[in-house]
JSON list of C-alpha atoms and ligand atoms in Angstrom, two decimals:
[
{"chain": "A", "resi": 1, "resn": "UNK", "atom": "CA", "xyz": [4.31, 34.03, 29.39]},
{"chain": "A", "resi": 2, "resn": "UNK", "atom": "CA", "xyz": [4.73, 34.50, 32.82]},
{"chain": "A", "resi": 3, "resn": "UNK", "atom": "CA", "xyz": [7.19, 36.72, 35.27]},
{"chain": "A", "resi": 4, "resn": "UNK", "atom": "CA", "xyz": [7.13, 35.80, 39.03]},
{"chain": "A", "resi": 5, "resn": "UNK", "atom": "CA", "xyz": [8.86, 38.71, 41.26]},
{"chain": "A", "resi": 6, "resn": "UNK", "atom": "CA", "xyz": [10.68, 37.07, 43.62]},
{"chain": "A", "resi": 7, "resn": "UNK", "atom": "CA", "xyz": [12.22, 38.93, 46.92]},
{"chain": "A", "resi": 8, "resn": "UNK", "atom": "CA", "xyz": [15.94, 38.04, 46.38]},
{"chain": "A", "resi": 9, "resn": "UNK", "atom": "CA", "xyz": [16.82, 39.21, 50.08]},
{"chain": "A", "resi": 10, "resn": "UNK", "atom": "CA", "xyz": [15.96, 41.29, 52.81]},
{"chain": "A", "resi": 11, "resn": "UNK", "atom": "CA", "xyz": [16.72, 44.04, 54.00]},
{"chain": "A", "resi": 12, "resn": "UNK", "atom": "CA", "xyz": [15.29, 46.46, 56.79]},
{"chain": "A", "resi": 13, "resn": "UNK", "atom": "CA", "xyz": [16.42, 49.45, 56.73]},
{"chain": "A", "resi": 14, "resn": "UNK", "atom": "CA", "xyz": [16.85, 52.13, 60.41]},
{"chain": "A", "resi": 15, "resn": "UNK", "atom": "CA", "xyz": [18.17, 55.27, 58.99]},
{"chain": "A", "resi": 16, "resn": "UNK", "atom": "CA", "xyz": [16.40, 57.53, 57.74]},
{"chain": "A", "resi": 17, "resn": "UNK", "atom": "CA", "xyz": [13.58, 55.91, 58.47]},
{"chain": "A", "resi": 18, "resn": "UNK", "atom": "CA", "xyz": [12.43, 51.72, 59.58]},
{"chain": "A", "resi": 19, "resn": "UNK", "atom": "CA", "xyz": [11.70, 50.25, 56.93]},
{"chain": "A", "resi": 20, "resn": "UNK", "atom": "CA", "xyz": [11.72, 46.21, 55.55]},
{"chain": "A", "resi": 21, "resn": "UNK", "atom": "CA", "xyz": [12.63, 45.44, 51.91]},
{"chain": "A", "resi": 22, "resn": "UNK", "atom": "CA", "xyz": [13.15, 42.95, 49.43]},
{"chain": "A", "resi": 23, "resn": "UNK", "atom": "CA", "xyz": [14.89, 42.89, 46.04]},
{"chain": "A", "resi": 24, "resn": "UNK", "atom": "CA", "xyz": [13.16, 42.45, 42.90]},
{"chain": "A", "resi": 25, "resn": "UNK", "atom": "CA", "xyz": [13.96, 39.18, 41.12]},
{"chain": "A", "resi": 26, "resn": "UNK", "atom": "CA", "xyz": [12.04, 39.23, 37.46]},
{"chain": "A", "resi": 27, "resn": "UNK", "atom": "CA", "xyz": [11.65, 35.08, 36.70]},
{"chain": "A", "resi": 28, "resn": "UNK", "atom": "CA", "xyz": [10.54, 35.46, 32.96]},
{"chain": "A", "resi": 29, "resn": "UNK", "atom": "CA", "xyz": [8.59, 31.93, 31.66]},
{"chain": "A", "resi": 30, "resn": "UNK", "atom": "CA", "xyz": [9.33, 31.72, 28.19]},
{"chain": "A", "resi": 31, "resn": "UNK", "atom": "CA", "xyz": [9.71, 28.89, 25.80]},
{"chain": "A", "resi": 32, "resn": "UNK", "atom": "CA", "xyz": [13.00, 28.18, 25.92]},
{"chain": "A", "resi": 33, "resn": "UNK", "atom": "CA", "xyz": [13.62, 28.25, 29.37]},
{"chain": "A", "resi": 34, "resn": "UNK", "atom": "CA", "xyz": [13.91, 31.03, 32.32]},
{"chain": "A", "resi": 35, "resn": "UNK", "atom": "CA", "xyz": [15.23, 34.64, 32.45]},
{"chain": "A", "resi": 36, "resn": "UNK", "atom": "CA", "xyz": [16.22, 35.87, 35.40]},
{"chain": "A", "resi": 37, "resn": "UNK", "atom": "CA", "xyz": [16.59, 39.63, 35.76]},
{"chain": "A", "resi": 38, "resn": "UNK", "atom": "CA", "xyz": [19.27, 40.08, 39.18]},
{"chain": "A", "resi": 39, "resn": "UNK", "atom": "CA", "xyz": [19.85, 37.53, 41.01]},
{"chain": "A", "resi": 40, "resn": "UNK", "atom": "CA", "xyz": [19.99, 38.94, 44.80]},
{"chain": "A", "resi": 41, "resn": "UNK", "atom": "CA", "xyz": [22.96, 37.28, 47.12]},
{"chain": "A", "resi": 42, "resn": "UNK", "atom": "CA", "xyz": [24.26, 33.73, 46.24]},
{"chain": "A", "resi": 43, "resn": "UNK", "atom": "CA", "xyz": [24.67, 30.74, 48.26]},
{"chain": "A", "resi": 44, "resn": "UNK", "atom": "CA", "xyz": [28.32, 31.92, 48.21]},
{"chain": "A", "resi": 45, "resn": "UNK", "atom": "CA", "xyz": [27.98, 34.91, 50.34]},
{"chain": "A", "resi": 46, "resn": "UNK", "atom": "CA", "xyz": [25.53, 32.96, 52.36]},
{"chain": "A", "resi": 47, "resn": "UNK", "atom": "CA", "xyz": [28.73, 30.08, 52.78]},
{"chain": "A", "resi": 48, "resn": "UNK", "atom": "CA", "xyz": [31.20, 32.89, 52.73]},
{"chain": "A", "resi": 49, "resn": "UNK", "atom": "CA", "xyz": [30.14, 36.72, 52.80]},
{"chain": "A", "resi": 50, "resn": "UNK", "atom": "CA", "xyz": [31.94, 39.55, 52.44]},
{"chain": "A", "resi": 51, "resn": "UNK", "atom": "CA", "xyz": [33.31, 42.19, 54.87]},
{"chain": "A", "resi": 52, "resn": "UNK", "atom": "CA", "xyz": [30.87, 44.65, 52.79]},
{"chain": "A", "resi": 53, "resn": "UNK", "atom": "CA", "xyz": [28.04, 41.84, 53.18]},
{"chain": "A", "resi": 54, "resn": "UNK", "atom": "CA", "xyz": [28.85, 41.16, 56.80]},
{"chain": "A", "resi": 55, "resn": "UNK", "atom": "CA", "xyz": [28.61, 45.28, 57.04]},
{"chain": "A", "resi": 56, "resn": "UNK", "atom": "CA", "xyz": [24.92, 45.31, 55.78]},
{"chain": "A", "resi": 57, "resn": "UNK", "atom": "CA", "xyz": [24.24, 42.14, 58.49]},
{"chain": "A", "resi": 58, "resn": "UNK", "atom": "CA", "xyz": [25.56, 44.37, 60.85]},
{"chain": "A", "resi": 59, "resn": "UNK", "atom": "CA", "xyz": [23.68, 47.84, 59.84]},
{"chain": "A", "resi": 60, "resn": "UNK", "atom": "CA", "xyz": [21.23, 46.70, 57.95]},
{"chain": "A", "resi": 61, "resn": "UNK", "atom": "CA", "xyz": [20.22, 43.80, 60.17]},
{"chain": "A", "resi": 62, "resn": "UNK", "atom": "CA", "xyz": [19.78, 41.08, 57.31]},
{"chain": "A", "resi": 63, "resn": "UNK", "atom": "CA", "xyz": [17.81, 37.47, 58.37]},
{"chain": "A", "resi": 64, "resn": "UNK", "atom": "CA", "xyz": [20.46, 36.43, 56.18]},
{"chain": "A", "resi": 65, "resn": "UNK", "atom": "CA", "xyz": [18.93, 33.48, 54.56]},
{"chain": "A", "resi": 66, "resn": "UNK", "atom": "CA", "xyz": [19.74, 31.38, 52.34]},
{"chain": "A", "resi": 67, "resn": "UNK", "atom": "CA", "xyz": [16.72, 30.00, 51.47]},
{"chain": "A", "resi": 68, "resn": "UNK", "atom": "CA", "xyz": [16.38, 33.46, 49.44]},
{"chain": "A", "resi": 69, "resn": "UNK", "atom": "CA", "xyz": [18.94, 32.67, 47.05]},
{"chain": "A", "resi": 70, "resn": "UNK", "atom": "CA", "xyz": [17.14, 32.58, 44.16]},
{"chain": "A", "resi": 71, "resn": "UNK", "atom": "CA", "xyz": [19.07, 28.75, 43.24]},
{"chain": "A", "resi": 72, "resn": "UNK", "atom": "CA", "xyz": [16.40, 27.65, 46.09]},
{"chain": "A", "resi": 73, "resn": "UNK", "atom": "CA", "xyz": [13.72, 29.19, 45.49]},
{"chain": "A", "resi": 74, "resn": "UNK", "atom": "CA", "xyz": [12.91, 27.67, 42.52]},
{"chain": "A", "resi": 75, "resn": "UNK", "atom": "CA", "xyz": [11.78, 23.95, 43.35]},
{"chain": "A", "resi": 76, "resn": "UNK", "atom": "CA", "xyz": [8.43, 26.45, 44.71]},
{"chain": "A", "resi": 77, "resn": "UNK", "atom": "CA", "xyz": [7.79, 27.30, 41.31]},
{"chain": "A", "resi": 78, "resn": "UNK", "atom": "CA", "xyz": [8.68, 23.93, 39.83]},
{"chain": "A", "resi": 79, "resn": "UNK", "atom": "CA", "xyz": [11.53, 24.69, 38.13]},
{"chain": "A", "resi": 80, "resn": "UNK", "atom": "CA", "xyz": [15.39, 23.65, 38.27]},
{"chain": "A", "resi": 81, "resn": "UNK", "atom": "CA", "xyz": [18.33, 25.94, 38.53]},
{"chain": "A", "resi": 82, "resn": "UNK", "atom": "CA", "xyz": [18.97, 24.38, 35.07]},
{"chain": "A", "resi": 83, "resn": "UNK", "atom": "CA", "xyz": [16.15, 26.06, 33.71]},
{"chain": "A", "resi": 84, "resn": "UNK", "atom": "CA", "xyz": [17.55, 29.49, 34.16]},
{"chain": "A", "resi": 85, "resn": "UNK", "atom": "CA", "xyz": [19.87, 30.23, 30.80]},
{"chain": "A", "resi": 86, "resn": "UNK", "atom": "CA", "xyz": [19.80, 34.18, 30.64]},
{"chain": "A", "resi": 87, "resn": "UNK", "atom": "CA", "xyz": [20.52, 36.27, 33.38]},
{"chain": "A", "resi": 88, "resn": "UNK", "atom": "CA", "xyz": [20.09, 40.07, 32.78]},
{"chain": "A", "resi": 89, "resn": "UNK", "atom": "CA", "xyz": [21.37, 42.45, 34.99]},
{"chain": "A", "resi": 90, "resn": "UNK", "atom": "CA", "xyz": [20.57, 45.65, 35.99]},
{"chain": "A", "resi": 91, "resn": "UNK", "atom": "CA", "xyz": [24.05, 46.42, 37.53]},
{"chain": "A", "resi": 92, "resn": "UNK", "atom": "CA", "xyz": [26.38, 44.57, 39.08]},
{"chain": "A", "resi": 93, "resn": "UNK", "atom": "CA", "xyz": [26.48, 45.67, 43.09]},
{"chain": "A", "resi": 94, "resn": "UNK", "atom": "CA", "xyz": [26.93, 42.29, 45.03]},
{"chain": "A", "resi": 95, "resn": "UNK", "atom": "CA", "xyz": [23.42, 42.40, 46.49]},
{"chain": "A", "resi": 96, "resn": "UNK", "atom": "CA", "xyz": [21.51, 42.23, 42.59]},
{"chain": "A", "resi": 97, "resn": "UNK", "atom": "CA", "xyz": [24.60, 39.95, 40.99]},
{"chain": "A", "resi": 98, "resn": "UNK", "atom": "CA", "xyz": [25.48, 37.62, 43.73]},
{"chain": "A", "resi": 99, "resn": "UNK", "atom": "CA", "xyz": [23.77, 34.74, 42.41]},
{"chain": "A", "resi": 100, "resn": "UNK", "atom": "CA", "xyz": [25.95, 34.55, 39.40]},
{"chain": "A", "resi": 101, "resn": "UNK", "atom": "CA", "xyz": [27.86, 31.35, 40.36]},
{"chain": "A", "resi": 102, "resn": "UNK", "atom": "CA", "xyz": [24.89, 29.16, 40.99]},
{"chain": "A", "resi": 103, "resn": "UNK", "atom": "CA", "xyz": [23.87, 29.00, 37.25]},
{"chain": "A", "resi": 104, "resn": "UNK", "atom": "CA", "xyz": [27.19, 29.33, 36.30]},
{"chain": "A", "resi": 105, "resn": "UNK", "atom": "CA", "xyz": [25.59, 27.67, 32.15]},
{"chain": "A", "resi": 106, "resn": "UNK", "atom": "CA", "xyz": [23.32, 31.26, 31.93]},
{"chain": "A", "resi": 107, "resn": "UNK", "atom": "CA", "xyz": [24.42, 33.78, 29.25]},
{"chain": "A", "resi": 108, "resn": "UNK", "atom": "CA", "xyz": [25.22, 37.14, 31.12]},
{"chain": "A", "resi": 109, "resn": "UNK", "atom": "CA", "xyz": [23.54, 40.11, 29.93]},
{"chain": "A", "resi": 110, "resn": "UNK", "atom": "CA", "xyz": [24.82, 43.18, 30.98]},
{"chain": "A", "resi": 111, "resn": "UNK", "atom": "CA", "xyz": [26.06, 46.95, 29.73]},
{"chain": "A", "resi": 112, "resn": "UNK", "atom": "CA", "xyz": [29.65, 46.63, 28.80]},
{"chain": "A", "resi": 113, "resn": "UNK", "atom": "CA", "xyz": [30.14, 50.19, 30.91]},
{"chain": "A", "resi": 114, "resn": "UNK", "atom": "CA", "xyz": [29.13, 48.02, 33.66]},
{"chain": "A", "resi": 115, "resn": "UNK", "atom": "CA", "xyz": [31.14, 44.73, 33.45]},
{"chain": "A", "resi": 116, "resn": "UNK", "atom": "CA", "xyz": [34.80, 46.49, 32.70]},
{"chain": "A", "resi": 117, "resn": "UNK", "atom": "CA", "xyz": [33.92, 49.06, 35.58]},
{"chain": "A", "resi": 118, "resn": "UNK", "atom": "CA", "xyz": [33.57, 45.92, 38.30]},
{"chain": "A", "resi": 119, "resn": "UNK", "atom": "CA", "xyz": [36.50, 43.91, 36.65]},
{"chain": "A", "resi": 120, "resn": "UNK", "atom": "CA", "xyz": [38.53, 47.45, 36.43]},
{"chain": "A", "resi": 121, "resn": "UNK", "atom": "CA", "xyz": [37.88, 47.74, 40.47]},
{"chain": "A", "resi": 122, "resn": "UNK", "atom": "CA", "xyz": [39.36, 51.12, 41.00]},
{"chain": "A", "resi": 123, "resn": "UNK", "atom": "CA", "xyz": [37.88, 52.45, 43.99]},
{"chain": "A", "resi": 124, "resn": "UNK", "atom": "CA", "xyz": [36.81, 56.54, 42.46]},
{"chain": "A", "resi": 125, "resn": "UNK", "atom": "CA", "xyz": [33.33, 56.47, 44.01]},
{"chain": "A", "resi": 126, "resn": "UNK", "atom": "CA", "xyz": [31.28, 55.16, 46.75]},
{"chain": "A", "resi": 127, "resn": "UNK", "atom": "CA", "xyz": [29.38, 52.88, 44.68]},
{"chain": "A", "resi": 128, "resn": "UNK", "atom": "CA", "xyz": [32.19, 51.35, 43.85]},
{"chain": "A", "resi": 129, "resn": "UNK", "atom": "CA", "xyz": [32.67, 50.08, 46.84]},
{"chain": "A", "resi": 130, "resn": "UNK", "atom": "CA", "xyz": [29.90, 47.17, 46.44]},
{"chain": "A", "resi": 131, "resn": "UNK", "atom": "CA", "xyz": [31.05, 45.38, 43.18]},
{"chain": "A", "resi": 132, "resn": "UNK", "atom": "CA", "xyz": [32.27, 41.94, 44.40]},
{"chain": "A", "resi": 133, "resn": "UNK", "atom": "CA", "xyz": [34.02, 40.70, 41.27]},
{"chain": "A", "resi": 134, "resn": "UNK", "atom": "CA", "xyz": [34.12, 36.81, 42.89]},
{"chain": "A", "resi": 135, "resn": "UNK", "atom": "CA", "xyz": [30.83, 36.72, 40.70]},
{"chain": "A", "resi": 136, "resn": "UNK", "atom": "CA", "xyz": [32.53, 36.85, 37.69]},
{"chain": "A", "resi": 137, "resn": "UNK", "atom": "CA", "xyz": [35.43, 33.97, 38.41]},
{"chain": "A", "resi": 138, "resn": "UNK", "atom": "CA", "xyz": [33.36, 31.73, 37.31]},
{"chain": "A", "resi": 139, "resn": "UNK", "atom": "CA", "xyz": [33.69, 33.43, 33.69]},
{"chain": "A", "resi": 140, "resn": "UNK", "atom": "CA", "xyz": [30.43, 33.26, 32.56]},
{"chain": "A", "resi": 141, "resn": "UNK", "atom": "CA", "xyz": [29.56, 33.45, 28.95]},
{"chain": "A", "resi": 142, "resn": "UNK", "atom": "CA", "xyz": [28.64, 37.39, 28.61]},
{"chain": "A", "resi": 143, "resn": "UNK", "atom": "CA", "xyz": [26.81, 39.24, 25.91]},
{"chain": "A", "resi": 144, "resn": "UNK", "atom": "CA", "xyz": [27.92, 42.99, 26.77]},
{"chain": "A", "resi": 145, "resn": "UNK", "atom": "CA", "xyz": [25.56, 45.73, 25.88]},
{"chain": "A", "resi": 146, "resn": "UNK", "atom": "CA", "xyz": [26.31, 49.80, 24.69]},
{"chain": "A", "resi": 147, "resn": "UNK", "atom": "CA", "xyz": [25.47, 50.76, 21.81]},
{"chain": "A", "resi": 148, "resn": "UNK", "atom": "CA", "xyz": [22.06, 52.21, 21.49]},
{"chain": "A", "resi": 149, "resn": "UNK", "atom": "CA", "xyz": [19.54, 50.95, 19.06]},
{"chain": "A", "resi": 150, "resn": "UNK", "atom": "CA", "xyz": [16.08, 51.82, 19.44]},
{"chain": "A", "resi": 151, "resn": "UNK", "atom": "CA", "xyz": [13.94, 53.73, 22.08]},
{"chain": "A", "resi": 152, "resn": "UNK", "atom": "CA", "xyz": [11.94, 52.67, 24.44]},
{"chain": "A", "resi": 153, "resn": "UNK", "atom": "CA", "xyz": [8.49, 54.97, 25.63]},
{"chain": "A", "resi": 154, "resn": "UNK", "atom": "CA", "xyz": [11.62, 58.14, 24.45]},
{"chain": "A", "resi": 155, "resn": "UNK", "atom": "CA", "xyz": [13.87, 56.28, 26.95]},
{"chain": "A", "resi": 156, "resn": "UNK", "atom": "CA", "xyz": [17.31, 55.13, 25.01]},
{"chain": "A", "resi": 157, "resn": "UNK", "atom": "CA", "xyz": [17.10, 51.88, 24.76]},
{"chain": "A", "resi": 158, "resn": "UNK", "atom": "CA", "xyz": [18.96, 48.30, 23.49]},
{"chain": "A", "resi": 159, "resn": "UNK", "atom": "CA", "xyz": [17.13, 45.59, 22.57]},
{"chain": "A", "resi": 160, "resn": "UNK", "atom": "CA", "xyz": [17.55, 42.09, 24.35]},
{"chain": "A", "resi": 161, "resn": "UNK", "atom": "CA", "xyz": [18.23, 38.91, 21.94]},
{"chain": "A", "resi": 162, "resn": "UNK", "atom": "CA", "xyz": [14.71, 37.25, 22.98]},
{"chain": "A", "resi": 163, "resn": "UNK", "atom": "CA", "xyz": [11.65, 36.76, 21.48]},
{"chain": "A", "resi": 164, "resn": "UNK", "atom": "CA", "xyz": [9.91, 38.12, 24.54]},
{"chain": "A", "resi": 165, "resn": "UNK", "atom": "CA", "xyz": [10.19, 42.23, 23.43]},
{"chain": "A", "resi": 166, "resn": "UNK", "atom": "CA", "xyz": [13.04, 42.97, 26.03]},
{"chain": "A", "resi": 167, "resn": "UNK", "atom": "CA", "xyz": [15.18, 46.02, 26.47]},
{"chain": "A", "resi": 168, "resn": "UNK", "atom": "CA", "xyz": [18.33, 46.99, 28.68]},
{"chain": "A", "resi": 169, "resn": "UNK", "atom": "CA", "xyz": [17.57, 51.15, 29.49]},
{"chain": "A", "resi": 170, "resn": "UNK", "atom": "CA", "xyz": [20.59, 52.76, 30.06]},
{"chain": "A", "resi": 171, "resn": "UNK", "atom": "CA", "xyz": [20.67, 54.54, 33.48]},
{"chain": "A", "resi": 172, "resn": "UNK", "atom": "CA", "xyz": [23.39, 55.79, 34.48]},
{"chain": "A", "resi": 173, "resn": "UNK", "atom": "CA", "xyz": [24.16, 57.15, 37.64]},
{"chain": "A", "resi": 174, "resn": "UNK", "atom": "CA", "xyz": [23.70, 55.16, 40.66]},
{"chain": "A", "resi": 175, "resn": "UNK", "atom": "CA", "xyz": [26.79, 52.75, 38.80]},
{"chain": "A", "resi": 176, "resn": "UNK", "atom": "CA", "xyz": [28.30, 53.96, 35.54]},
{"chain": "A", "resi": 177, "resn": "UNK", "atom": "CA", "xyz": [27.29, 51.20, 33.81]},
{"chain": "A", "resi": 178, "resn": "UNK", "atom": "CA", "xyz": [23.93, 50.92, 35.38]},
{"chain": "A", "resi": 179, "resn": "UNK", "atom": "CA", "xyz": [20.46, 49.99, 33.11]},
{"chain": "A", "resi": 180, "resn": "UNK", "atom": "CA", "xyz": [16.65, 49.56, 33.78]},
{"chain": "A", "resi": 181, "resn": "UNK", "atom": "CA", "xyz": [15.17, 46.34, 32.09]},
{"chain": "A", "resi": 182, "resn": "UNK", "atom": "CA", "xyz": [11.53, 46.57, 30.33]},
{"chain": "A", "resi": 183, "resn": "UNK", "atom": "CA", "xyz": [9.79, 43.57, 29.48]},
{"chain": "A", "resi": 184, "resn": "UNK", "atom": "CA", "xyz": [6.59, 43.35, 27.53]},
{"chain": "A", "resi": 185, "resn": "UNK", "atom": "CA", "xyz": [3.84, 41.01, 28.88]},
{"chain": "A", "resi": 186, "resn": "UNK", "atom": "CA", "xyz": [0.32, 40.20, 27.39]},
{"chain": "A", "resi": 187, "resn": "UNK", "atom": "CA", "xyz": [-1.08, 42.55, 30.76]},
{"chain": "A", "resi": 188, "resn": "UNK", "atom": "CA", "xyz": [1.73, 45.66, 30.07]},
{"chain": "A", "resi": 189, "resn": "UNK", "atom": "CA", "xyz": [5.12, 46.53, 31.05]},
{"chain": "A", "resi": 190, "resn": "UNK", "atom": "CA", "xyz": [7.18, 45.46, 33.63]},
{"chain": "A", "resi": 191, "resn": "UNK", "atom": "CA", "xyz": [9.85, 48.51, 34.08]},
{"chain": "A", "resi": 192, "resn": "UNK", "atom": "CA", "xyz": [12.09, 47.46, 36.73]},
{"chain": "A", "resi": 193, "resn": "UNK", "atom": "CA", "xyz": [14.92, 49.79, 37.68]},
{"chain": "A", "resi": 194, "resn": "UNK", "atom": "CA", "xyz": [17.13, 48.76, 39.46]},
{"chain": "A", "resi": 195, "resn": "UNK", "atom": "CA", "xyz": [18.88, 51.88, 42.29]},
{"chain": "A", "resi": 196, "resn": "UNK", "atom": "CA", "xyz": [18.05, 54.18, 39.65]},
{"chain": "A", "resi": 197, "resn": "UNK", "atom": "CA", "xyz": [14.98, 55.21, 41.73]},
{"chain": "A", "resi": 198, "resn": "UNK", "atom": "CA", "xyz": [13.58, 54.45, 45.40]},
{"chain": "A", "resi": 199, "resn": "UNK", "atom": "CA", "xyz": [9.85, 53.26, 46.09]},
{"chain": "A", "resi": 200, "resn": "UNK", "atom": "CA", "xyz": [9.71, 55.88, 48.43]},
{"chain": "A", "resi": 201, "resn": "UNK", "atom": "CA", "xyz": [9.78, 59.67, 48.15]},
{"chain": "A", "resi": 202, "resn": "UNK", "atom": "CA", "xyz": [10.41, 59.91, 52.06]},
{"chain": "A", "resi": 203, "resn": "UNK", "atom": "CA", "xyz": [14.19, 60.10, 51.54]},
{"chain": "A", "resi": 204, "resn": "UNK", "atom": "CA", "xyz": [15.71, 64.23, 51.87]},
{"chain": "A", "resi": 205, "resn": "UNK", "atom": "CA", "xyz": [16.72, 64.98, 47.97]},
{"chain": "A", "resi": 206, "resn": "UNK", "atom": "CA", "xyz": [20.35, 65.32, 48.59]},
{"chain": "A", "resi": 207, "resn": "UNK", "atom": "CA", "xyz": [20.37, 62.09, 49.97]},
{"chain": "A", "resi": 208, "resn": "UNK", "atom": "CA", "xyz": [18.28, 60.39, 46.97]},
{"chain": "A", "resi": 209, "resn": "UNK", "atom": "CA", "xyz": [20.43, 61.93, 44.86]},
{"chain": "A", "resi": 210, "resn": "UNK", "atom": "CA", "xyz": [23.60, 60.74, 45.82]},
{"chain": "A", "resi": 211, "resn": "UNK", "atom": "CA", "xyz": [22.33, 57.37, 46.41]},
{"chain": "A", "resi": 212, "resn": "UNK", "atom": "CA", "xyz": [20.57, 56.31, 43.39]},
{"chain": "A", "resi": 213, "resn": "UNK", "atom": "CA", "xyz": [22.33, 59.17, 40.78]},
{"chain": "A", "resi": 214, "resn": "UNK", "atom": "CA", "xyz": [19.82, 61.73, 38.93]},
{"chain": "A", "resi": 215, "resn": "UNK", "atom": "CA", "xyz": [17.20, 59.73, 37.38]},
{"chain": "A", "resi": 216, "resn": "UNK", "atom": "CA", "xyz": [14.92, 59.20, 39.99]},
{"chain": "A", "resi": 217, "resn": "UNK", "atom": "CA", "xyz": [12.19, 62.49, 39.40]},
{"chain": "A", "resi": 218, "resn": "UNK", "atom": "CA", "xyz": [12.24, 62.20, 35.93]},
{"chain": "A", "resi": 219, "resn": "UNK", "atom": "CA", "xyz": [11.55, 57.34, 36.65]},
{"chain": "A", "resi": 220, "resn": "UNK", "atom": "CA", "xyz": [8.13, 59.15, 39.27]},
{"chain": "A", "resi": 221, "resn": "UNK", "atom": "CA", "xyz": [6.81, 61.80, 36.43]},
{"chain": "A", "resi": 222, "resn": "UNK", "atom": "CA", "xyz": [7.23, 58.47, 33.86]},
{"chain": "A", "resi": 223, "resn": "UNK", "atom": "CA", "xyz": [5.34, 56.10, 36.05]},
{"chain": "A", "resi": 224, "resn": "UNK", "atom": "CA", "xyz": [2.65, 58.80, 36.73]},
{"chain": "A", "resi": 225, "resn": "UNK", "atom": "CA", "xyz": [2.10, 59.13, 32.89]},
{"chain": "A", "resi": 226, "resn": "UNK", "atom": "CA", "xyz": [2.27, 55.65, 32.94]},
{"chain": "A", "resi": 227, "resn": "UNK", "atom": "CA", "xyz": [-0.41, 53.20, 34.37]},
{"chain": "A", "resi": 228, "resn": "UNK", "atom": "CA", "xyz": [-0.15, 50.66, 31.77]},
{"chain": "A", "resi": 229, "resn": "UNK", "atom": "CA", "xyz": [4.11, 49.89, 32.69]},
{"chain": "A", "resi": 230, "resn": "UNK", "atom": "CA", "xyz": [4.48, 48.70, 35.90]},
{"chain": "A", "resi": 231, "resn": "UNK", "atom": "CA", "xyz": [7.61, 50.23, 37.40]},
{"chain": "A", "resi": 232, "resn": "UNK", "atom": "CA", "xyz": [9.35, 48.60, 40.27]},
{"chain": "A", "resi": 233, "resn": "UNK", "atom": "CA", "xyz": [12.50, 50.03, 42.15]},
{"chain": "A", "resi": 234, "resn": "UNK", "atom": "CA", "xyz": [15.05, 47.37, 42.91]},
{"chain": "A", "resi": 235, "resn": "UNK", "atom": "CA", "xyz": [14.49, 47.36, 46.19]},
{"chain": "A", "resi": 236, "resn": "UNK", "atom": "CA", "xyz": [10.79, 47.18, 47.50]},
{"chain": "A", "resi": 237, "resn": "UNK", "atom": "CA", "xyz": [8.42, 47.15, 50.79]},
{"chain": "A", "resi": 238, "resn": "UNK", "atom": "CA", "xyz": [8.08, 43.65, 51.67]},
{"chain": "A", "resi": 239, "resn": "UNK", "atom": "CA", "xyz": [3.88, 43.88, 51.80]},
{"chain": "A", "resi": 240, "resn": "UNK", "atom": "CA", "xyz": [5.21, 44.03, 47.89]},
{"chain": "A", "resi": 241, "resn": "UNK", "atom": "CA", "xyz": [5.94, 40.70, 47.48]},
{"chain": "A", "resi": 242, "resn": "UNK", "atom": "CA", "xyz": [3.00, 39.51, 49.33]},
{"chain": "A", "resi": 243, "resn": "UNK", "atom": "CA", "xyz": [0.65, 40.81, 47.19]},
{"chain": "A", "resi": 244, "resn": "UNK", "atom": "CA", "xyz": [1.94, 38.82, 44.57]},
{"chain": "A", "resi": 245, "resn": "UNK", "atom": "CA", "xyz": [0.03, 36.00, 43.19]},
{"chain": "A", "resi": 246, "resn": "UNK", "atom": "CA", "xyz": [2.99, 33.76, 41.77]},
{"chain": "A", "resi": 247, "resn": "UNK", "atom": "CA", "xyz": [4.48, 33.85, 45.52]},
{"chain": "B", "resi": 301, "resn": "LIG", "atom": "ZN1", "xyz": [23.49, 49.13, 43.46]}
]
């Protein structure tokens, strides 16, 4: 079993500091095909960018390169798009789910609360502006989860229905149905916490809580206590991707 770490979207922030970041997408090889965790932007986002994507391009200096669409990265790894059988999402913000329409045959696994909040289309919190409902227009085959059925390292967790041990770990806050995704590997665990934590502490605490929600500090404590778990935030410095042997 191998897990590839892909950069699904480069974003360069200018405030509060200058950072070059990539968006973490995990590609899990299994005997029954590939499981993709978060998608980055999709081909339609590059062809017909929405207002929020254009705003990000302006503010975040995104290179906006369609080669970063995961579907365009697969051949480099020896796969074709049809190999992606399942997609697991931390949340449905446009930068984490824009690639869904590129894999219309894939089963989409997401927390029920996240799906319904996105679909409802109500604007109650700033984070609701990050949803792009066109990623669901193709009516994907959905597996929705809500019931906590186990724990993982003390976190409430939901076991995903794969032979590989994988869990959805509810980390509500950034969005109301946001989850982390834990994946067991022979070398230890990957724990992709999406936008529930930042890769850096160099952000004022109040801003951090506003943007990523209430779990950042707890997740950082967890990371130090469990070095056998590789904690990944949804956006990581670009250097991180260069260091990955699978890239
Ligand atoms: Zn987000």
